[in-house]
Coordinates of C-alpha atoms in Angstrom, one line a residue:
X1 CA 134.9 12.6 135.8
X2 CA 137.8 9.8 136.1
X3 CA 141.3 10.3 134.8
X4 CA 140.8 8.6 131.5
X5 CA 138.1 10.7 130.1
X6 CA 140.1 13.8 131.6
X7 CA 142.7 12.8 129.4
X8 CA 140.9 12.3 126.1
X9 CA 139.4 16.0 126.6
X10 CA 142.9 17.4 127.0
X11 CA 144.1 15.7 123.7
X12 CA 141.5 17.0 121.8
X13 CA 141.9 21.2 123.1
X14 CA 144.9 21.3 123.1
X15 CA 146.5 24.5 122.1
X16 CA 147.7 25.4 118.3
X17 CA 150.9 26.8 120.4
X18 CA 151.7 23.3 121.6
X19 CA 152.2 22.0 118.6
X20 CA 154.3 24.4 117.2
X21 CA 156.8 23.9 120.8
X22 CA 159.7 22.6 119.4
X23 CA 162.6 23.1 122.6
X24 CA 165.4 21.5 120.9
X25 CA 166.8 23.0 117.3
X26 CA 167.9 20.1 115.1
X27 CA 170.4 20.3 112.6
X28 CA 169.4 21.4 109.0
X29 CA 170.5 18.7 107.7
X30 CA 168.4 16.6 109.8
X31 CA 165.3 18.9 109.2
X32 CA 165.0 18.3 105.2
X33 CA 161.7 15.6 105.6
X34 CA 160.0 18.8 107.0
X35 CA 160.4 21.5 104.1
X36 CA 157.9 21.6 101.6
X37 CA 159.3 22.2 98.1
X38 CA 158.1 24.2 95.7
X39 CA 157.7 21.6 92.4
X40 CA 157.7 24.0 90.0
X41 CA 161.5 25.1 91.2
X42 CA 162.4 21.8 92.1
X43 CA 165.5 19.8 91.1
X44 CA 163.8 16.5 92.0
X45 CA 166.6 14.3 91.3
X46 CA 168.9 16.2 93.5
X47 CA 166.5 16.5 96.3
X48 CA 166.0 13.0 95.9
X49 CA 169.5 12.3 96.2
X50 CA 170.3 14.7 99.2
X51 CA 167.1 12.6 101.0
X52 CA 168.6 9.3 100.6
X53 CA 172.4 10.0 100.4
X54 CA 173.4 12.6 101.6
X55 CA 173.8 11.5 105.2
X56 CA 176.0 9.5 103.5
X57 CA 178.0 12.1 101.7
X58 CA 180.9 12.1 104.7
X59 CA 181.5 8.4 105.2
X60 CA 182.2 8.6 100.9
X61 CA 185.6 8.3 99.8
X62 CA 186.9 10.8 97.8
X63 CA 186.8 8.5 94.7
X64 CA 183.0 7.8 95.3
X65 CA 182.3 11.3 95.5
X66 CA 184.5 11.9 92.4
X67 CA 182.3 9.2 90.7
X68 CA 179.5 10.7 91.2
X69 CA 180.6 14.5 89.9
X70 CA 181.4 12.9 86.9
X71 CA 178.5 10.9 86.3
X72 CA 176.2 14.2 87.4
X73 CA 178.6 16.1 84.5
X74 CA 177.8 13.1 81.8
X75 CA 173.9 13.5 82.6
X76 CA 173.4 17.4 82.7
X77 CA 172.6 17.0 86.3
X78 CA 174.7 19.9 87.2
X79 CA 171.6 22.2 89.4
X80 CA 169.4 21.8 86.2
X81 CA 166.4 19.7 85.8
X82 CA 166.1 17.3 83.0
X83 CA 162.2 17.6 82.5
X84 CA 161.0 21.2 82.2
X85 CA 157.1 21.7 81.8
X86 CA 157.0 25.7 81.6
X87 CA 158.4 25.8 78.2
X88 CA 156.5 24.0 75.0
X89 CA 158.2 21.2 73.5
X90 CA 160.1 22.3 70.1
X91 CA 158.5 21.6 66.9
X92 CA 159.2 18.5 65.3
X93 CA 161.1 18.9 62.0
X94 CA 159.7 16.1 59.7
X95 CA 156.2 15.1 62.0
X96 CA 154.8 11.7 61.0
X97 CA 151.3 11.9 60.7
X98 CA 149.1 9.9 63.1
X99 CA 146.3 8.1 62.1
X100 CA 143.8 6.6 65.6
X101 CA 141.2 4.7 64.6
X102 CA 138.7 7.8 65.5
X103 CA 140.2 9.9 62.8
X104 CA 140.0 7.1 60.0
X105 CA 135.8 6.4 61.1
X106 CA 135.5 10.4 61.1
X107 CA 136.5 10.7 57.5
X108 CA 133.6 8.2 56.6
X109 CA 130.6 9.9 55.6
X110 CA 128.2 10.1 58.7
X111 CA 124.4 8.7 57.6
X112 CA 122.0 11.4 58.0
X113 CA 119.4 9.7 60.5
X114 CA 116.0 9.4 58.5
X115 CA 113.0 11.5 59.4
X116 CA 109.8 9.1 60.1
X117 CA 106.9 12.0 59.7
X118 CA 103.8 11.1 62.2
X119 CA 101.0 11.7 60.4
X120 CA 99.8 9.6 57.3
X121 CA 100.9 11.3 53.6
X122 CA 97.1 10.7 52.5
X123 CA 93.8 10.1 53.8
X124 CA 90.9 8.3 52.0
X125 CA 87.5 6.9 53.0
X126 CA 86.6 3.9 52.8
X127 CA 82.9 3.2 53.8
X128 CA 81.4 0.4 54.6
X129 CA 84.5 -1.5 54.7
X130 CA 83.7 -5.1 57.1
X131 CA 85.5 -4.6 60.8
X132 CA 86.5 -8.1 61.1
X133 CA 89.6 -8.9 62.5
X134 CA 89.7 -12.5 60.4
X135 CA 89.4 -10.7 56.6
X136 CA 92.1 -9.9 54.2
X137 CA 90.6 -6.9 52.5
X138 CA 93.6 -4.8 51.2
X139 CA 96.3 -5.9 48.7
X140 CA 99.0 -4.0 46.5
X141 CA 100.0 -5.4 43.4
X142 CA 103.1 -5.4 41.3
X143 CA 101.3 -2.8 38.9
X144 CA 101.3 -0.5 42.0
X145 CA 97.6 -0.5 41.8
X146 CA 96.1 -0.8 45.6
X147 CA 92.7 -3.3 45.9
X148 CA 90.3 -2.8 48.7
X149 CA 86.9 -4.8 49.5
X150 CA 84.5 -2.7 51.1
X151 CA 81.2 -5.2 51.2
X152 CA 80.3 -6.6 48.0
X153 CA 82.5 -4.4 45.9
X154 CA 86.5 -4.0 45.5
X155 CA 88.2 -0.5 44.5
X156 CA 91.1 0.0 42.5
X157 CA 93.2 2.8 43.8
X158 CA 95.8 3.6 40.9
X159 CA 99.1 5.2 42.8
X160 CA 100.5 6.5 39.3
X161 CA 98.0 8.5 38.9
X162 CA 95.7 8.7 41.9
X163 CA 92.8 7.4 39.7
X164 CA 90.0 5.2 41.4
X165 CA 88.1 2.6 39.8
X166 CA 85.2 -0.1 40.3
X167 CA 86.5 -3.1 39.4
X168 CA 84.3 -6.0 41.2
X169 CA 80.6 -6.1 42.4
X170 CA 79.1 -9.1 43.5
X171 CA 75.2 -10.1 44.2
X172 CA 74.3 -9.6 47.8
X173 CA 73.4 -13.1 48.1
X174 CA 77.1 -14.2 47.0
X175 CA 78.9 -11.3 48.9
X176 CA 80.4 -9.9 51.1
X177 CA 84.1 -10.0 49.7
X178 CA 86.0 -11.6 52.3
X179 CA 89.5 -12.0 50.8
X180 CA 91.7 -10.3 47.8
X181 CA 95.0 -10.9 46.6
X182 CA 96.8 -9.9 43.7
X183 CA 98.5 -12.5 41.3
X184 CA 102.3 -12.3 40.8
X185 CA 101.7 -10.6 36.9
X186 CA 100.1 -7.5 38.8
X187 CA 97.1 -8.0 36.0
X188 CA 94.9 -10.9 38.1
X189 CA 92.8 -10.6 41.2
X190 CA 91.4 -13.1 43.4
X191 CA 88.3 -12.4 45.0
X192 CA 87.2 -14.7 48.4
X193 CA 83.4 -14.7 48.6
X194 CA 81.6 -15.3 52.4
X195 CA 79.3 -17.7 49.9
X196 CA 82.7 -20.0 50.1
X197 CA 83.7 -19.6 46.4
X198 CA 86.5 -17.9 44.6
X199 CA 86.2 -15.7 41.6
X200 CA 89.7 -14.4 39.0
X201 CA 89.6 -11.4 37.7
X202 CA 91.6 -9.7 35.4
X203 CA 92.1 -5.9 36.4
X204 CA 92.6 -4.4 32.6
X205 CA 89.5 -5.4 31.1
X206 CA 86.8 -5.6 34.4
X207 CA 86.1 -9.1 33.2
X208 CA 85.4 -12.4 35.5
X209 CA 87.8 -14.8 34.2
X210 CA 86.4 -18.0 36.3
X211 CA 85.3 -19.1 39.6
X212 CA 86.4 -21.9 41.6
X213 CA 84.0 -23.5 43.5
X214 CA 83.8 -26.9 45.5
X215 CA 87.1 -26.7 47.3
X216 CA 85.6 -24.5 50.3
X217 CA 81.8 -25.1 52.8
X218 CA 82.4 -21.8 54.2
X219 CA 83.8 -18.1 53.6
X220 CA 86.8 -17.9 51.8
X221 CA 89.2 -15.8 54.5
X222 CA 92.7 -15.7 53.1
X223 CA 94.4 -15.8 49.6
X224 CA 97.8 -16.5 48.6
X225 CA 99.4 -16.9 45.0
X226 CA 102.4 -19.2 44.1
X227 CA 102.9 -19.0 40.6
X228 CA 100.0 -20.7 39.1
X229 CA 98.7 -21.9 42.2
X230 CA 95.9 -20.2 44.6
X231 CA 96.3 -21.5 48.3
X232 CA 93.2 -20.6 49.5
X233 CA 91.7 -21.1 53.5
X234 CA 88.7 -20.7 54.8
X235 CA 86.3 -20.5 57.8
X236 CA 85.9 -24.2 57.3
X237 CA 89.8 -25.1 58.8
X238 CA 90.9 -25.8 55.1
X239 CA 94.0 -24.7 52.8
X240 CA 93.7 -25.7 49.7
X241 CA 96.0 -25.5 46.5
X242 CA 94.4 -24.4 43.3
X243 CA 96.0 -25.1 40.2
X244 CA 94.0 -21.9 37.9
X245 CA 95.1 -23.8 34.5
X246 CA 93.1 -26.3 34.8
X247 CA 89.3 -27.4 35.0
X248 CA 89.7 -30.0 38.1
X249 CA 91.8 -27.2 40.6
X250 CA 91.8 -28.3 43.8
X251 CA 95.1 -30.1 43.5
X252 CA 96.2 -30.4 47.2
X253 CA 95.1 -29.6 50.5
X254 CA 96.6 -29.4 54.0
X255 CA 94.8 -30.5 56.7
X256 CA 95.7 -29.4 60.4
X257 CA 94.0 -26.5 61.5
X258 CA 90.7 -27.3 63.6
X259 CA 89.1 -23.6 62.9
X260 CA 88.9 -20.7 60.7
X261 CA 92.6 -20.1 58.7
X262 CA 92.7 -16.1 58.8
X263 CA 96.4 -15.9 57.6
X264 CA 98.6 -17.5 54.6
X265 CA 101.7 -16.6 53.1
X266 CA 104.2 -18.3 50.8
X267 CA 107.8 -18.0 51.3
X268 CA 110.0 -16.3 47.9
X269 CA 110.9 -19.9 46.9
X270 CA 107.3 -21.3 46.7
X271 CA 108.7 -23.9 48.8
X272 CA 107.2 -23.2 52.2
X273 CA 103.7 -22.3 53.0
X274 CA 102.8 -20.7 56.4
X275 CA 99.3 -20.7 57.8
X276 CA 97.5 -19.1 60.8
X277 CA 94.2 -19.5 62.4
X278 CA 91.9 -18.6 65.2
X279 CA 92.7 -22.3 66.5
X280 CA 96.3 -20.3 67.8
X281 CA 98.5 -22.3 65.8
X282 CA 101.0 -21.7 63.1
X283 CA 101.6 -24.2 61.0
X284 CA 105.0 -24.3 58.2
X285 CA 104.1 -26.6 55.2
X286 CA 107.0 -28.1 52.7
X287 CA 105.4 -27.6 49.0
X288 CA 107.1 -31.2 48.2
X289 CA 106.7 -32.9 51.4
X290 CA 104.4 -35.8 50.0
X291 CA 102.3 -36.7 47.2
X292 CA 99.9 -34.8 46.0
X293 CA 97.1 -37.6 46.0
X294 CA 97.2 -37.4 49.8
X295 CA 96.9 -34.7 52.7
X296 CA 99.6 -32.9 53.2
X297 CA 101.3 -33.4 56.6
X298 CA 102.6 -30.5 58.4
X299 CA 106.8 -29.5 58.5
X300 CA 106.4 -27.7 61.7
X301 CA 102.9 -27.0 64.3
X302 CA 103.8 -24.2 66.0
X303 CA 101.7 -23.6 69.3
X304 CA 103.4 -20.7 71.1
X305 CA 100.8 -18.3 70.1
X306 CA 97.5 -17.8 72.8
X307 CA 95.7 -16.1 70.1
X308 CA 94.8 -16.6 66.8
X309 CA 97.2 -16.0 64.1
X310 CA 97.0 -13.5 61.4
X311 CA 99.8 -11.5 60.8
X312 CA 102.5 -13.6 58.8
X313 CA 105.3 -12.2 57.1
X314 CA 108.6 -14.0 55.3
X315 CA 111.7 -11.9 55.9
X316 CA 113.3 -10.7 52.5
X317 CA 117.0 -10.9 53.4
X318 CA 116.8 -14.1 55.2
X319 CA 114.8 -17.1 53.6
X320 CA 113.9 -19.3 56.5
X321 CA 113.0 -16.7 59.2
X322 CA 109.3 -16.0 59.4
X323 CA 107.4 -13.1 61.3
X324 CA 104.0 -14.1 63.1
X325 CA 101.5 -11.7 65.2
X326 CA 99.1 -12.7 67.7
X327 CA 96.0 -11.5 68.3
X328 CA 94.1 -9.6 71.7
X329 CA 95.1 -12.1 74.3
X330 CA 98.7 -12.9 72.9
X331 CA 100.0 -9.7 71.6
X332 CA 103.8 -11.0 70.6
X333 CA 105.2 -11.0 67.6
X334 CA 107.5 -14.2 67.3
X335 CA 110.6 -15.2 65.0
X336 CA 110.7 -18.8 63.4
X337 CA 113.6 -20.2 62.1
X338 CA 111.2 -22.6 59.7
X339 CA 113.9 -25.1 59.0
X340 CA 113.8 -26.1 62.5
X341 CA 111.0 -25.2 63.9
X342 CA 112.9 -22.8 66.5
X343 CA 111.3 -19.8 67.8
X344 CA 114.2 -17.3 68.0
X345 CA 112.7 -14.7 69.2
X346 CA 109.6 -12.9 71.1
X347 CA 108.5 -9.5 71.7
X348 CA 105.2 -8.4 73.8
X349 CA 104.0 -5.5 72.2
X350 CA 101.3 -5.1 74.1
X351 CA 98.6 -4.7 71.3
X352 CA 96.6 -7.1 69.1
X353 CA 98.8 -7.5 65.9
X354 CA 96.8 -7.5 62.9
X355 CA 99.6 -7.1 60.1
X356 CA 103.0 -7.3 59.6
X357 CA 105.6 -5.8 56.7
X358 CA 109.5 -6.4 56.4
X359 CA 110.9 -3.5 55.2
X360 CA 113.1 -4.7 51.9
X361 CA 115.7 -2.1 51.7
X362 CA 116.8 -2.3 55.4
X363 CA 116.4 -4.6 58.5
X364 CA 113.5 -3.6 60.0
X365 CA 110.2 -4.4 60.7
X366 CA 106.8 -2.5 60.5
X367 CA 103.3 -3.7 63.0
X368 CA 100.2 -2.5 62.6
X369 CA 97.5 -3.1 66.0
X370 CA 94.2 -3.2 67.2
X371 CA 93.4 -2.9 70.8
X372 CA 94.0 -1.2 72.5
X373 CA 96.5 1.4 70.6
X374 CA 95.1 1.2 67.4
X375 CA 98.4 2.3 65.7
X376 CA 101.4 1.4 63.3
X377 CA 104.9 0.4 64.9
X378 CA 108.0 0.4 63.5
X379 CA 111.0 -2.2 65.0
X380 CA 114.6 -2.2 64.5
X381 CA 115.5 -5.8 63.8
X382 CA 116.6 -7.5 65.7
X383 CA 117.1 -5.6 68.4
X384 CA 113.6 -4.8 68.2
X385 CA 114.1 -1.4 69.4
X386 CA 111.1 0.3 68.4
X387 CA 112.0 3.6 65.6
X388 CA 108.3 4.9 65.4
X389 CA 105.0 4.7 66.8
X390 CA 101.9 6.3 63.7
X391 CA 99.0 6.8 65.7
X392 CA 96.0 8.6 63.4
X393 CA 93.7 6.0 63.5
X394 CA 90.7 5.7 65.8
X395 CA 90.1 2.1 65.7
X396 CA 91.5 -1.2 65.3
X397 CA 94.0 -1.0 62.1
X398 CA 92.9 -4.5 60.8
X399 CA 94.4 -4.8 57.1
X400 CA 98.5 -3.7 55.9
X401 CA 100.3 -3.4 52.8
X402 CA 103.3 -2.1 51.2
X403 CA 103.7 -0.3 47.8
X404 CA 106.0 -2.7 45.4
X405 CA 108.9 -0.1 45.8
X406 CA 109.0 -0.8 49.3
X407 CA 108.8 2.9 50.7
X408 CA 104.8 3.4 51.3
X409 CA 102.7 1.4 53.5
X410 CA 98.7 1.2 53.7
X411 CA 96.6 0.7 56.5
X412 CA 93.1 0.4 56.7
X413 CA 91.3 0.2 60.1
X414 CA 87.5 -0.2 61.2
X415 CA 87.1 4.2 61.2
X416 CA 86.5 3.5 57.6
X417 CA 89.7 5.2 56.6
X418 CA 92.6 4.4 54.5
X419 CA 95.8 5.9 55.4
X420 CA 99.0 6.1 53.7
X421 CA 102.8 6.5 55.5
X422 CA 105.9 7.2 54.5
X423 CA 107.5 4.8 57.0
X424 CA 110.2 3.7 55.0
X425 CA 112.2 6.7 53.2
X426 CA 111.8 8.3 49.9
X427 CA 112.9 6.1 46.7
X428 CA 116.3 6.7 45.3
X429 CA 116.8 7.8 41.9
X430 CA 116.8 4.5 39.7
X431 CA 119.8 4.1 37.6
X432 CA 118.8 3.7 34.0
X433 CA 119.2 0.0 33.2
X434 CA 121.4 -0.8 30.4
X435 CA 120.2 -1.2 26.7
X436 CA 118.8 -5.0 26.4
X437 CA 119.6 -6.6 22.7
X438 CA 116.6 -6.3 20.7
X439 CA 117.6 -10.0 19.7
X440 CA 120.6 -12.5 19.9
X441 CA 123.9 -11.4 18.3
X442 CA 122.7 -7.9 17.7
X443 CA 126.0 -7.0 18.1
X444 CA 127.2 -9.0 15.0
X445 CA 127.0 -7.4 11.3
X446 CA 124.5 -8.8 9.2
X447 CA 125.3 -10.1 5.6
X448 CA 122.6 -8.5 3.3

């Protein structure tokens, strides 16, 4: 082995007795950097002192070392220590009370999170009702009566009082009903026939009020009121406007779609009219965009979707953002801002959509899906954080609606069930609404 790796070895044995040689005694004084103090006993000023001056203590004259006995005197620094951490600090007399921003958010209230129950409240059949993806066959009006289609007649499912009734039947040869939506008044229902023709109902007598025929060549897919006018599209790539007053109805149409329109929906200000179809585009009309004596040219064409378009939904707190839902081979659900034409957002949720439902008391946003999940989702928006997942049914959920209070949804899927969900909370108690004046200046005495 040569010298230098001899070396190294002896460096790294070497004794615990070596270390601890020390032949030559230094002074005390001199010896201070190798004392350990004990803190809790320690004068640390002093000790720092006698470190840094106190080899300097001799060459001092007395008036320096005067100077500094005085100036130890003034600041108790006479062997005591200033800062003492054994004893507790004394109370304070008059404490002023603290406030962090913690405390002040802690007083608040905390909102109990809400309970989303997995399971459906209610159960019904519904037999023979059409699986076909392209139908609108469930509606719930402003009288919080639910309408259903199931083949050539429609059912009226009272929620008041849990009563069902038969309210339409139509010949084979005209049927089946392909389309139903409720008028605003919550007393008229319109009926889409796969013979291409419309027929009005009104709900509290059973009685046909009129049907509209001409405007359509094929099934009548999707209905949609606007005050007094019927936007109606069919399997023939049409949206037409019906004006119900009058004998001549078609009034306007909007041409753009090139094949069946399977979704409309007007926005709260009857100004904007959105339309889906199996072509994959979404297209945002303006109501007073041109004359009436002349197609209607589209505000926005849309073609982000890769599926047809069903599920449309205007958001209630925000008037010119619109939901849309693609079907199998698209899956998203997309944001428009309809003013410009923007798509704000996009979320894959990896199922056909078939419906969607704003929730009105909250933001958030409820999905219902066909393949492959076949189940109800509910979103935070707009995170889009999903809050639930429903899963009960057993095949594709197809139709979605929500109860006019906003707190029960409906779903209706090709198992020939009809499933209701708490999704959205319980009502509140309603305040009673103040006493309205039987007539003007009730308030004012009346000469007799």
């Amino acid at each position: 082995m040569d010298s230098s790796s001899s070396s190294t070895t002896t460096r790294m044995f070497l004794p615990r007795s070596a270390l601890l040689e020390n032949p030559q005694r230094k002074k005390s004084y001199e010896n201070l950097d190798r004392f350990i103090p004990n803190r809790s006993a320690m004068d640390m000023d002093f000790a720092h002192y006698m470190l840094t001056e106190g080899r300097k203590a001799k060459e001092n004259p007395p008036s320096q070392s005067l100077y500094q006995k005085l100036l130890a005197e003034a600041f108790n620094m006479n062997g005591r220590r200033i800062l003492a951490f054994k004893n507790k600090p004394p109370t304070l007399v008059d404490p002023i009370p603290l406030f962090s921003s913690s405390s002040v958010h802690s007083s608040k209230p905390v909102k109990p999170q809400r309970h989303i129950s997995q399971r459906p409240e209610m159960t019904l059949d519904a037999p023979d009702i059409m699986d076909d993806f392209y139908l609108n066959l469930l509606d719930w009006g402003n009288n919080n009566v639910l309408a259903i289609a199931l083949g050539t007649t429609v059912y009226l499912w009272n929620a008041s009082n849990s009563s069902i009734s038969e309210v339409v039947t139509v010949d084979e040869e005209d049927g089946p009903v392909t389309s139903i939506n409720w008028a605003p008044d919550g007393r008229h229902l319109a009926v889409g026939l796969d013979n291409s023709n419309v027929q009005l109902w009104d709900s509290t007598t059973n009685q046909m009020l009129r049907t509209l025929r001409g405007g359509h060549r094929l099934r009548v897919t999707s209905l949609a009121w606007n005050r007094h006018l019927l936007t109606t599209g069919g399997r023939d790539a049409k949206v037409i406007n019906n004006d119900v007053r009058i004998r001549e109805h078609v009034v306007e149409s909007y041409e753009g779609h090139r094949q069946e329109v399977c979704g409309l929906k007007w926005s709260a200000s009857g100004q904007q009219l959105a339309s889906g179809g199996n072509d994959n585009l979404l297209f945002i009309w303006d109501r007073f965009m041109v004359s009436s004596n002349s197609p209607r040219h589209w505000l926005h064409k849309l073609e982000d979707h890769t599926a047809a378009v069903k599920a449309l939904s205007w958001c209630p707190f925000q008037s010119n953002l619109l939901a849309s839902g693609g079907g199998g081979n698209d899956r998203h659900i997309k944001f428009w801002n309809t003013q410009t034409g923007t798509c704000l957002n996009s979320v894959d949720t990896g199922s056909q959509v078939s419906a969607l439902q704003w929730k009105k008391h909250e933001r958030e946003l409820l999905s219902s899906h066909g393949f492959t999940e076949n189940q109800l989702i509910l979103w935070k928006y707009p995170s889009m954080v999903k809050t639930a997942e429903l899963s009960g049914h057993t095949s594709p959920v197809l139709f979605m609606t929500q109860s006019p209070d906003g707190y029960t949804v409906a779903s209706a899927a090709g198992d020939e069930t009809l499933r209701f969900w708490n999704v959205f909370g319980n009502p509140k108690a309603a305040k009673p609404a103040p006493k309205a004046n039987a007539e003007p200046f009730a308030n004012v005495s009346h000469f007799r």
